[in-house]
mmCIF file of N, CA and C in Angstrom:
data_model
loop_
_atom_site.group_PDB
_atom_site.id
_atom_site.type_symbol
_atom_site.label_atom_id
_atom_site.label_comp_id
_atom_site.label_asym_id
_atom_site.label_seq_id
_atom_site.Cartn_x
_atom_site.Cartn_y
_atom_site.Cartn_z
ATOM 1 N N UNK A 212 -234.172 102.321 62.813
ATOM 2 C CA UNK A 212 -234.023 101.404 62.093
ATOM 3 C C UNK A 212 -232.755 101.028 60.728
ATOM 4 N N UNK A 213 -231.981 100.657 61.143
ATOM 5 C CA UNK A 213 -231.216 100.322 60.265
ATOM 6 C C UNK A 213 -231.642 99.937 58.962
ATOM 7 N N UNK A 214 -231.087 99.764 57.321
ATOM 8 C CA UNK A 214 -231.465 99.635 56.247
ATOM 9 C C UNK A 214 -231.131 98.050 56.390
ATOM 10 N N UNK A 215 -229.656 97.259 56.988
ATOM 11 C CA UNK A 215 -229.798 95.792 57.720
ATOM 12 C C UNK A 215 -230.906 95.185 58.224
ATOM 13 N N UNK A 216 -231.559 96.107 59.060
ATOM 14 C CA UNK A 216 -232.521 95.346 60.061
ATOM 15 C C UNK A 216 -234.262 95.561 58.950
ATOM 16 N N UNK A 217 -234.217 96.157 58.351
ATOM 17 C CA UNK A 217 -235.170 96.687 57.387
ATOM 18 C C UNK A 217 -235.213 95.580 56.167
ATOM 19 N N UNK A 218 -234.331 95.188 55.780
ATOM 20 C CA UNK A 218 -233.702 94.153 54.652
ATOM 21 C C UNK A 218 -233.911 92.617 55.633
ATOM 22 N N UNK A 219 -233.565 92.156 56.543
ATOM 23 C CA UNK A 219 -233.366 91.644 57.451
ATOM 24 C C UNK A 219 -235.574 90.721 57.437
ATOM 25 N N UNK A 220 -235.830 91.701 58.505
ATOM 26 C CA UNK A 220 -237.118 92.186 58.306
ATOM 27 C C UNK A 220 -237.933 91.256 56.921
ATOM 28 N N UNK A 221 -237.653 92.025 56.015
ATOM 29 C CA UNK A 221 -238.150 91.611 54.835
ATOM 30 C C UNK A 221 -238.245 90.437 54.325
ATOM 31 N N UNK A 222 -236.659 89.876 54.178
ATOM 32 C CA UNK A 222 -235.820 88.210 54.721
ATOM 33 C C UNK A 222 -236.900 87.689 55.126
ATOM 34 N N UNK A 223 -237.098 87.466 56.289
ATOM 35 C CA UNK A 223 -238.043 86.846 57.736
ATOM 36 C C UNK A 223 -239.047 87.042 56.731
ATOM 37 N N UNK A 224 -239.714 87.686 56.952
ATOM 38 C CA UNK A 224 -241.532 88.129 55.829
ATOM 39 C C UNK A 224 -241.657 87.404 54.585
ATOM 40 N N UNK A 225 -240.589 87.247 54.108
ATOM 41 C CA UNK A 225 -240.716 86.978 52.338
ATOM 42 C C UNK A 225 -240.059 85.404 52.585
ATOM 43 N N UNK A 226 -239.800 84.690 53.831
ATOM 44 C CA UNK A 226 -238.702 83.763 53.669
ATOM 45 C C UNK A 226 -238.347 83.456 52.598
ATOM 46 N N UNK A 227 -236.963 84.246 52.433
ATOM 47 C CA UNK A 227 -236.101 84.179 51.526
ATOM 48 C C UNK A 227 -234.663 83.638 52.315
ATOM 49 N N UNK A 228 -234.352 82.522 52.472
ATOM 50 C CA UNK A 228 -233.229 82.209 53.228
ATOM 51 C C UNK A 228 -232.302 82.753 52.355
ATOM 52 N N UNK A 229 -231.771 82.803 51.108
ATOM 53 C CA UNK A 229 -231.055 83.552 50.683
ATOM 54 C C UNK A 229 -230.213 84.790 50.901
ATOM 55 N N UNK A 230 -231.672 85.898 50.822
ATOM 56 C CA UNK A 230 -231.482 86.971 51.306
ATOM 57 C C UNK A 230 -230.958 86.855 52.794
ATOM 58 N N UNK A 231 -231.779 86.015 53.602
ATOM 59 C CA UNK A 231 -230.717 86.156 55.293
ATOM 60 C C UNK A 231 -229.300 85.642 54.981
ATOM 61 N N UNK A 232 -229.030 84.566 54.351
ATOM 62 C CA UNK A 232 -227.707 84.849 54.547
ATOM 63 C C UNK A 232 -226.488 85.865 53.965
ATOM 64 N N UNK A 233 -227.166 86.598 53.167
ATOM 65 C CA UNK A 233 -225.931 87.582 52.381
ATOM 66 C C UNK A 233 -226.236 88.414 53.759
ATOM 67 N N UNK A 234 -227.451 88.342 54.878
ATOM 68 C CA UNK A 234 -227.316 89.382 55.935
ATOM 69 C C UNK A 234 -226.437 89.580 56.909
ATOM 70 N N UNK A 235 -226.254 87.836 56.993
ATOM 71 C CA UNK A 235 -225.272 87.411 57.837
ATOM 72 C C UNK A 235 -223.987 87.229 57.922
ATOM 73 N N UNK A 236 -223.141 87.992 59.087
ATOM 74 C CA UNK A 236 -221.684 87.966 59.153
ATOM 75 C C UNK A 236 -220.904 86.553 59.026
ATOM 76 N N UNK A 237 -219.851 86.382 58.406
ATOM 77 C CA UNK A 237 -219.695 84.956 58.296
ATOM 78 C C UNK A 237 -219.559 84.280 59.663
ATOM 79 N N UNK A 238 -218.736 85.122 60.983
ATOM 80 C CA UNK A 238 -218.841 84.679 62.244
ATOM 81 C C UNK A 238 -219.888 84.318 63.038
ATOM 82 N N UNK A 239 -221.508 84.829 62.577
ATOM 83 C CA UNK A 239 -222.455 85.203 63.193
ATOM 84 C C UNK A 239 -222.676 84.340 64.486
ATOM 85 N N UNK A 240 -223.361 84.774 65.378
ATOM 86 C CA UNK A 240 -223.588 83.401 66.220
ATOM 87 C C UNK A 240 -224.773 83.965 66.817
ATOM 88 N N UNK A 241 -225.976 83.109 67.089
ATOM 89 C CA UNK A 241 -227.233 82.703 67.090
ATOM 90 C C UNK A 241 -227.358 82.093 68.536
ATOM 91 N N UNK A 242 -227.660 83.273 69.420
ATOM 92 C CA UNK A 242 -227.991 82.276 70.846
ATOM 93 C C UNK A 242 -230.007 82.220 70.854
ATOM 94 N N UNK A 243 -229.834 81.003 71.074
ATOM 95 C CA UNK A 243 -231.411 80.769 71.229
ATOM 96 C C UNK A 243 -231.743 80.408 72.323
ATOM 97 N N UNK A 244 -233.199 79.964 72.595
ATOM 98 C CA UNK A 244 -233.499 79.465 74.088
ATOM 99 C C UNK A 244 -234.018 77.657 74.039
ATOM 100 N N UNK A 245 -233.512 77.606 72.904
ATOM 101 C CA UNK A 245 -233.636 75.868 72.359
ATOM 102 C C UNK A 245 -232.081 75.232 73.037
ATOM 103 N N UNK A 246 -231.063 75.710 73.165
ATOM 104 C CA UNK A 246 -229.837 75.321 73.141
ATOM 105 C C UNK A 246 -228.840 76.377 74.020
ATOM 106 N N UNK A 247 -227.690 75.696 75.168
ATOM 107 C CA UNK A 247 -227.562 76.710 75.367
ATOM 108 C C UNK A 247 -226.288 77.055 74.967
ATOM 109 N N UNK A 248 -225.486 76.588 74.319
ATOM 110 C CA UNK A 248 -224.569 77.513 73.362
ATOM 111 C C UNK A 248 -225.345 77.667 72.062
ATOM 112 N N UNK A 249 -224.014 78.837 71.771
ATOM 113 C CA UNK A 249 -224.951 79.398 70.546
ATOM 114 C C UNK A 249 -224.474 78.813 69.122
ATOM 115 N N UNK A 250 -225.476 78.823 68.264
ATOM 116 C CA UNK A 250 -225.162 78.525 66.763
ATOM 117 C C UNK A 250 -223.975 78.844 66.294
ATOM 118 N N UNK A 251 -223.159 78.367 66.064
ATOM 119 C CA UNK A 251 -221.587 79.714 65.417
ATOM 120 C C UNK A 251 -221.919 79.636 63.420
ATOM 121 N N UNK A 252 -221.229 80.412 62.960
ATOM 122 C CA UNK A 252 -221.350 80.415 61.584
ATOM 123 C C UNK A 252 -222.266 80.175 60.592
ATOM 124 N N UNK A 253 -221.727 81.631 59.289
ATOM 125 C CA UNK A 253 -223.137 81.303 58.485
ATOM 126 C C UNK A 253 -223.903 80.246 58.159
ATOM 127 N N UNK A 254 -222.848 79.402 57.706
ATOM 128 C CA UNK A 254 -223.913 77.762 56.897
ATOM 129 C C UNK A 254 -225.092 77.363 58.228
ATOM 130 N N UNK A 255 -224.553 77.298 59.509
ATOM 131 C CA UNK A 255 -225.387 76.937 60.426
ATOM 132 C C UNK A 255 -226.929 77.608 60.772
ATOM 133 N N UNK A 256 -226.375 78.871 60.911
ATOM 134 C CA UNK A 256 -227.576 80.112 60.885
ATOM 135 C C UNK A 256 -228.570 80.252 60.376
ATOM 136 N N UNK A 257 -228.321 80.333 58.613
ATOM 137 C CA UNK A 257 -229.087 79.835 57.887
ATOM 138 C C UNK A 257 -229.596 78.805 58.076
ATOM 139 N N UNK A 258 -229.347 77.819 57.928
ATOM 140 C CA UNK A 258 -229.996 75.908 58.426
ATOM 141 C C UNK A 258 -230.894 76.433 59.536
ATOM 142 N N UNK A 259 -230.120 77.337 60.453
ATOM 143 C CA UNK A 259 -231.441 77.062 61.883
ATOM 144 C C UNK A 259 -232.864 77.826 61.277
ATOM 145 N N UNK A 260 -232.056 79.197 60.716
ATOM 146 C CA UNK A 260 -233.245 80.190 60.104
ATOM 147 C C UNK A 260 -233.993 79.601 59.498
ATOM 148 N N UNK A 261 -233.629 78.322 58.293
ATOM 149 C CA UNK A 261 -234.547 77.277 57.484
ATOM 150 C C UNK A 261 -235.958 76.244 58.459
ATOM 151 N N UNK A 262 -234.982 75.858 59.722
ATOM 152 C CA UNK A 262 -236.246 75.189 60.170
ATOM 153 C C UNK A 262 -236.896 75.894 61.013
ATOM 154 N N UNK A 263 -236.432 77.528 61.610
ATOM 155 C CA UNK A 263 -237.462 78.211 62.394
ATOM 156 C C UNK A 263 -238.403 78.797 61.307
ATOM 157 N N UNK A 264 -237.616 79.213 60.053
ATOM 158 C CA UNK A 264 -239.327 79.268 59.250
ATOM 159 C C UNK A 264 -240.359 78.220 58.908
ATOM 160 N N UNK A 265 -239.642 77.320 58.906
ATOM 161 C CA UNK A 265 -241.256 76.070 58.562
ATOM 162 C C UNK A 265 -241.634 75.893 60.065
ATOM 163 N N UNK A 266 -240.856 76.051 61.233
ATOM 164 C CA UNK A 266 -241.503 75.914 62.463
ATOM 165 C C UNK A 266 -242.897 76.724 62.868
ATOM 166 N N UNK A 267 -242.439 78.326 62.848
ATOM 167 C CA UNK A 267 -243.384 79.148 63.064
ATOM 168 C C UNK A 267 -244.526 79.277 62.230
ATOM 169 N N UNK A 268 -246.126 79.129 63.009
ATOM 170 C CA UNK A 268 -246.943 79.488 61.800
ATOM 171 C C UNK A 268 -247.248 80.953 62.627
ATOM 172 N N UNK A 269 -247.716 81.686 61.691
ATOM 173 C CA UNK A 269 -248.279 82.930 61.574
ATOM 174 C C UNK A 269 -247.201 83.934 62.350
ATOM 175 N N UNK A 270 -246.224 83.692 61.872
ATOM 176 C CA UNK A 270 -245.358 84.762 62.719
ATOM 177 C C UNK A 270 -245.143 86.131 62.148
ATOM 178 N N UNK A 271 -244.943 87.063 63.092
ATOM 179 C CA UNK A 271 -245.492 88.506 62.225
ATOM 180 C C UNK A 271 -244.397 89.443 63.606
ATOM 181 N N UNK A 272 -243.305 90.257 63.135
ATOM 182 C CA UNK A 272 -243.275 91.405 63.910
ATOM 183 C C UNK A 272 -244.308 91.778 64.048
ATOM 184 N N UNK A 273 -244.218 92.935 65.727
ATOM 185 C CA UNK A 273 -245.104 93.459 65.921
ATOM 186 C C UNK A 273 -244.446 95.143 66.868
ATOM 187 N N UNK A 274 -243.456 95.205 66.394
ATOM 188 C CA UNK A 274 -242.962 96.191 67.044
ATOM 189 C C UNK A 274 -241.351 96.406 67.085
ATOM 190 N N UNK A 275 -240.479 97.225 67.449
ATOM 191 C CA UNK A 275 -238.678 97.071 67.241
ATOM 192 C C UNK A 275 -238.592 98.553 67.899
ATOM 193 N N UNK A 276 -237.024 98.395 68.172
ATOM 194 C CA UNK A 276 -236.429 99.089 69.474
ATOM 195 C C UNK A 276 -235.048 99.574 68.560
ATOM 196 N N UNK A 277 -234.743 100.535 68.613
ATOM 197 C CA UNK A 277 -233.134 101.168 68.176
ATOM 198 C C UNK A 277 -232.123 101.279 68.487
ATOM 199 N N UNK A 278 -231.149 101.046 69.095
ATOM 200 C CA UNK A 278 -229.932 101.761 69.841
ATOM 201 C C UNK A 278 -228.612 100.532 69.900
ATOM 202 N N UNK A 279 -228.080 100.851 70.805
ATOM 203 C CA UNK A 279 -226.696 100.168 70.977
ATOM 204 C C UNK A 279 -226.437 99.041 71.742
ATOM 205 N N UNK A 280 -226.029 98.253 72.066
ATOM 206 C CA UNK A 280 -225.947 96.968 72.915
ATOM 207 C C UNK A 280 -224.368 95.923 72.735
ATOM 208 N N UNK A 281 -223.920 96.263 73.935
ATOM 209 C CA UNK A 281 -222.783 95.130 74.002
ATOM 210 C C UNK A 281 -223.095 93.747 73.871
ATOM 211 N N UNK A 282 -222.184 93.693 72.419
ATOM 212 C CA UNK A 282 -221.447 92.210 72.440
ATOM 213 C C UNK A 282 -221.556 91.157 73.694
ATOM 214 N N UNK A 283 -222.231 90.070 73.466
ATOM 215 C CA UNK A 283 -221.862 88.833 74.348
ATOM 216 C C UNK A 283 -219.948 88.328 73.853
ATOM 217 N N UNK A 284 -219.672 88.410 72.789
ATOM 218 C CA UNK A 284 -218.250 87.930 72.543
ATOM 219 C C UNK A 284 -217.367 88.745 73.289
ATOM 220 N N UNK A 285 -217.759 90.071 72.620
ATOM 221 C CA UNK A 285 -216.176 91.297 73.084
ATOM 222 C C UNK A 285 -216.511 91.893 74.037
ATOM 223 N N UNK A 286 -218.120 92.325 74.240
ATOM 224 C CA UNK A 286 -218.142 93.439 75.329
ATOM 225 C C UNK A 286 -218.320 94.958 74.413
ATOM 226 N N UNK A 287 -217.961 94.917 72.955
ATOM 227 C CA UNK A 287 -217.924 95.732 72.209
ATOM 228 C C UNK A 287 -219.345 96.446 72.117
ATOM 229 N N UNK A 288 -220.104 98.131 72.422
ATOM 230 C CA UNK A 288 -220.860 97.998 72.250
ATOM 231 C C UNK A 288 -220.942 98.243 70.203
ATOM 232 N N UNK A 289 -222.343 98.094 69.839
ATOM 233 C CA UNK A 289 -222.733 97.820 68.162
ATOM 234 C C UNK A 289 -224.101 98.415 68.273
ATOM 235 N N UNK A 290 -224.504 99.027 67.005
ATOM 236 C CA UNK A 290 -225.586 99.495 66.465
ATOM 237 C C UNK A 290 -226.346 97.999 66.967
ATOM 238 N N UNK A 291 -227.740 98.313 67.471
ATOM 239 C CA UNK A 291 -228.623 96.707 67.540
ATOM 240 C C UNK A 291 -230.013 97.401 67.820
ATOM 241 N N UNK A 292 -230.715 95.981 67.230
ATOM 242 C CA UNK A 292 -232.262 96.672 67.113
ATOM 243 C C UNK A 292 -232.906 95.389 68.033
ATOM 244 N N UNK A 293 -233.938 95.284 68.957
ATOM 245 C CA UNK A 293 -235.116 94.795 68.863
ATOM 246 C C UNK A 293 -236.148 94.506 68.688
ATOM 247 N N UNK A 294 -236.479 93.270 68.234
ATOM 248 C CA UNK A 294 -237.525 93.019 66.944
ATOM 249 C C UNK A 294 -238.663 92.437 68.338
ATOM 250 N N UNK A 295 -239.601 93.172 68.143
ATOM 251 C CA UNK A 295 -240.702 92.066 68.991
ATOM 252 C C UNK A 295 -241.604 91.378 67.533
ATOM 253 N N UNK A 296 -241.746 89.776 68.471
ATOM 254 C CA UNK A 296 -242.728 89.133 67.482
ATOM 255 C C UNK A 296 -243.370 88.392 68.382
ATOM 256 N N UNK A 297 -244.500 87.800 67.595
ATOM 257 C CA UNK A 297 -245.621 87.101 68.031
ATOM 258 C C UNK A 297 -245.444 85.933 66.487
ATOM 259 N N UNK A 298 -246.008 84.786 67.226
ATOM 260 C CA UNK A 298 -246.615 83.347 66.232
ATOM 261 C C UNK A 298 -246.794 81.897 67.207
ATOM 262 N N UNK A 299 -247.354 81.251 66.463
ATOM 263 C CA UNK A 299 -247.532 80.112 67.024
ATOM 264 C C UNK A 299 -246.859 78.937 66.624
ATOM 265 N N UNK A 300 -246.431 77.713 67.888
ATOM 266 C CA UNK A 300 -245.906 76.467 67.628
ATOM 267 C C UNK A 300 -246.852 75.544 68.124
ATOM 268 N N UNK A 301 -247.193 74.826 66.988
ATOM 269 C CA UNK A 301 -247.946 73.821 67.855
ATOM 270 C C UNK A 301 -249.271 73.400 68.547
ATOM 271 N N UNK A 302 -249.619 75.133 68.260
ATOM 272 C CA UNK A 302 -250.910 75.344 69.351
ATOM 273 C C UNK A 302 -250.670 76.024 70.206
ATOM 274 N N UNK A 303 -248.982 76.893 70.700
ATOM 275 C CA UNK A 303 -249.054 77.517 71.845
ATOM 276 C C UNK A 303 -248.520 78.792 70.930
ATOM 277 N N UNK A 304 -249.136 79.906 71.700
ATOM 278 C CA UNK A 304 -248.929 81.144 71.298
ATOM 279 C C UNK A 304 -247.751 81.539 72.367
ATOM 280 N N UNK A 305 -246.850 82.526 70.933
ATOM 281 C CA UNK A 305 -245.212 82.374 71.679
ATOM 282 C C UNK A 305 -245.133 84.104 71.550
ATOM 283 N N UNK A 306 -244.489 84.150 72.414
ATOM 284 C CA UNK A 306 -244.554 86.049 72.297
ATOM 285 C C UNK A 306 -242.615 85.891 72.842
ATOM 286 N N UNK A 307 -242.275 86.739 71.481
ATOM 287 C CA UNK A 307 -240.836 86.942 72.129
ATOM 288 C C UNK A 307 -240.298 88.207 71.283
ATOM 289 N N UNK A 308 -239.081 88.645 71.242
ATOM 290 C CA UNK A 308 -238.128 89.415 71.225
ATOM 291 C C UNK A 308 -236.642 88.806 70.519
ATOM 292 N N UNK A 309 -236.346 89.271 69.111
ATOM 293 C CA UNK A 309 -234.601 89.078 68.507
ATOM 294 C C UNK A 309 -234.079 90.466 69.121
ATOM 295 N N UNK A 310 -232.956 89.830 69.594
ATOM 296 C CA UNK A 310 -231.977 91.561 69.667
ATOM 297 C C UNK A 310 -230.826 90.917 68.807
ATOM 298 N N UNK A 311 -230.743 91.791 67.774
ATOM 299 C CA UNK A 311 -230.302 91.769 66.819
ATOM 300 C C UNK A 311 -228.823 92.899 66.400
ATOM 301 N N UNK A 312 -227.612 92.721 66.586
ATOM 302 C CA UNK A 312 -226.653 93.191 67.048
ATOM 303 C C UNK A 312 -225.470 93.592 65.561
ATOM 304 N N UNK A 313 -225.218 94.283 65.109
ATOM 305 C CA UNK A 313 -224.803 94.376 64.038
ATOM 306 C C UNK A 313 -223.135 94.804 64.085
ATOM 307 N N UNK A 314 -222.749 94.316 63.035
ATOM 308 C CA UNK A 314 -221.109 94.489 62.842
ATOM 309 C C UNK A 314 -220.901 95.662 62.050
ATOM 310 N N UNK A 315 -219.371 96.123 61.746
ATOM 311 C CA UNK A 315 -218.939 97.335 61.407
ATOM 312 C C UNK A 315 -219.397 97.720 60.394
ATOM 313 N N UNK A 316 -219.715 96.651 59.052
ATOM 314 C CA UNK A 316 -219.925 96.705 57.785
ATOM 315 C C UNK A 316 -221.563 96.652 57.875
ATOM 316 N N UNK A 317 -222.476 96.439 58.738
ATOM 317 C CA UNK A 317 -223.939 96.383 58.692
ATOM 318 C C UNK A 317 -224.532 94.972 58.593
ATOM 319 N N UNK A 318 -223.613 93.672 58.675
ATOM 320 C CA UNK A 318 -223.950 92.791 58.956
ATOM 321 C C UNK A 318 -224.621 92.481 60.133
ATOM 322 N N UNK A 319 -225.091 91.602 60.455
ATOM 323 C CA UNK A 319 -225.295 90.894 61.864
ATOM 324 C C UNK A 319 -224.764 89.685 61.591
ATOM 325 N N UNK A 320 -224.072 90.427 63.463
ATOM 326 C CA UNK A 320 -223.097 89.324 64.096
ATOM 327 C C UNK A 320 -223.517 88.402 65.280
ATOM 328 N N UNK A 321 -224.583 89.068 66.112
ATOM 329 C CA UNK A 321 -224.874 87.955 66.820
ATOM 330 C C UNK A 321 -226.793 88.679 67.190
ATOM 331 N N UNK A 322 -226.844 87.050 66.835
ATOM 332 C CA UNK A 322 -228.183 87.223 66.751
ATOM 333 C C UNK A 322 -229.196 86.116 68.147
ATOM 334 N N UNK A 323 -229.853 87.017 69.499
ATOM 335 C CA UNK A 323 -230.074 86.291 70.178
ATOM 336 C C UNK A 323 -231.961 86.695 70.109
ATOM 337 N N UNK A 324 -232.543 85.426 70.517
ATOM 338 C CA UNK A 324 -233.743 84.314 70.820
ATOM 339 C C UNK A 324 -234.261 85.063 71.913
ATOM 340 N N UNK A 325 -235.812 85.441 72.319
ATOM 341 C CA UNK A 325 -235.632 85.232 73.876
ATOM 342 C C UNK A 325 -237.330 85.158 73.557
ATOM 343 N N UNK A 326 -237.808 83.541 73.952
ATOM 344 C CA UNK A 326 -239.820 83.655 74.218
ATOM 345 C C UNK A 326 -239.961 83.063 75.274
ATOM 346 N N UNK A 327 -241.794 83.363 75.341
ATOM 347 C CA UNK A 327 -242.282 83.274 76.292
ATOM 348 C C UNK A 327 -243.647 82.625 75.922
ATOM 349 N N UNK A 328 -244.523 82.328 76.614
ATOM 350 C CA UNK A 328 -244.254 81.738 78.249
ATOM 351 C C UNK A 328 -243.334 80.592 78.104
ATOM 352 N N UNK A 329 -243.446 79.662 79.182
ATOM 353 C CA UNK A 329 -242.455 78.846 79.212
ATOM 354 C C UNK A 329 -242.606 77.255 78.678
ATOM 355 N N UNK A 330 -244.484 77.228 78.775
ATOM 356 C CA UNK A 330 -244.699 76.152 77.868
ATOM 357 C C UNK A 330 -244.670 76.415 76.173
ATOM 358 N N UNK A 331 -244.758 77.345 75.615
ATOM 359 C CA UNK A 331 -244.286 78.044 74.349
ATOM 360 C C UNK A 331 -242.504 77.606 73.996
ATOM 361 N N UNK A 332 -241.605 77.836 75.143
ATOM 362 C CA UNK A 332 -240.535 77.524 74.974
ATOM 363 C C UNK A 332 -240.236 75.933 74.746
ATOM 364 N N UNK A 333 -241.130 75.678 75.898
ATOM 365 C CA UNK A 333 -241.000 73.624 75.506
ATOM 366 C C UNK A 333 -241.709 73.315 74.107
ATOM 367 N N UNK A 334 -242.536 73.808 73.584
ATOM 368 C CA UNK A 334 -243.020 73.664 72.034
ATOM 369 C C UNK A 334 -242.325 74.158 70.966
ATOM 370 N N UNK A 335 -241.516 74.785 71.349
ATOM 371 C CA UNK A 335 -240.551 75.583 70.297
ATOM 372 C C UNK A 335 -239.236 74.441 70.373
ATOM 373 N N UNK A 336 -238.605 74.635 71.560
ATOM 374 C CA UNK A 336 -237.785 73.716 71.546
ATOM 375 C C UNK A 336 -237.600 72.181 71.037
ATOM 376 N N UNK A 337 -238.392 71.256 71.338
ATOM 377 C CA UNK A 337 -239.247 69.816 70.739
ATOM 378 C C UNK A 337 -239.075 70.513 68.467
ATOM 379 N N UNK A 338 -240.168 71.001 68.509
ATOM 380 C CA UNK A 338 -240.318 71.393 67.248
ATOM 381 C C UNK A 338 -238.737 71.508 66.467
ATOM 382 N N UNK A 339 -237.875 72.356 66.927
ATOM 383 C CA UNK A 339 -236.987 73.258 66.244
ATOM 384 C C UNK A 339 -235.666 72.132 66.343
ATOM 385 N N UNK A 340 -236.125 71.573 67.493
ATOM 386 C CA UNK A 340 -234.852 70.013 67.957
ATOM 387 C C UNK A 340 -235.479 69.203 66.498
ATOM 388 N N UNK A 341 -236.813 68.371 66.176
ATOM 389 C CA UNK A 341 -236.849 67.505 65.363
ATOM 390 C C UNK A 341 -236.277 68.122 64.169
ATOM 391 N N UNK A 342 -236.597 69.597 63.647
ATOM 392 C CA UNK A 342 -236.185 70.236 62.444
ATOM 393 C C UNK A 342 -234.426 70.048 61.973
ATOM 394 N N UNK A 343 -233.747 70.729 63.771
ATOM 395 C CA UNK A 343 -232.516 70.162 63.044
ATOM 396 C C UNK A 343 -231.856 68.640 63.233
ATOM 397 N N UNK A 344 -232.504 67.645 63.235
ATOM 398 C CA UNK A 344 -232.034 66.531 63.116
ATOM 399 C C UNK A 344 -232.665 66.096 61.640
ATOM 400 N N UNK A 345 -233.821 66.511 61.257
ATOM 401 C CA UNK A 345 -234.320 66.255 60.400
ATOM 402 C C UNK A 345 -233.516 66.878 59.148
ATOM 403 N N UNK A 346 -232.946 68.006 59.196
ATOM 404 C CA UNK A 346 -232.137 68.679 58.239
ATOM 405 C C UNK A 346 -230.352 68.435 58.419
ATOM 406 N N UNK A 347 -230.465 67.269 59.636
ATOM 407 C CA UNK A 347 -228.636 67.214 59.335
ATOM 408 C C UNK A 347 -227.730 68.244 60.028
ATOM 409 N N UNK A 348 -228.304 68.967 60.909
ATOM 410 C CA UNK A 348 -227.739 70.451 61.364
ATOM 411 C C UNK A 348 -227.377 69.506 62.819
ATOM 412 N N UNK A 349 -227.989 68.931 63.458
ATOM 413 C CA UNK A 349 -226.934 68.254 64.875
ATOM 414 C C UNK A 349 -227.717 66.585 64.898
ATOM 415 N N UNK A 350 -226.950 66.191 65.537
ATOM 416 C CA UNK A 350 -227.042 64.834 65.278
ATOM 417 C C UNK A 350 -228.248 64.225 66.378
ATOM 418 N N UNK A 351 -228.581 63.028 65.899
ATOM 419 C CA UNK A 351 -229.546 62.136 66.953
ATOM 420 C C UNK A 351 -228.914 62.363 68.336
ATOM 421 N N UNK A 352 -229.780 62.475 69.639
ATOM 422 C CA UNK A 352 -228.957 62.098 70.942
ATOM 423 C C UNK A 352 -229.647 60.570 71.165
#
């Protein structure tokens, strides 16, 4: 596992948004199961992580895999890691993975979250949307 991914896990474990922001590329893209298009840019992604850290209950990483994968934007193969996690949202147990792509400078340039089961995706989507609206990161519909 790369040093950047280890620092990311530590920042999530300690809920340190400032440390997370330092690990993200300026043009980071976060692909989420709660939104079709990605969240883009460091300020927005840090804001999303603030909501996620408040939303997930009992969040913990339970495994990791390292390797390389193509990014969705440019198709370039880059160092990547898959982090397996478990959490609860509004009483729903979530199993998920975070797919982390690194830029040449070691910062996180692309981040994809996948969760299951479908009922947990719905619970997560509702909770995250409420948090994003409350924080002024997305407009009310």
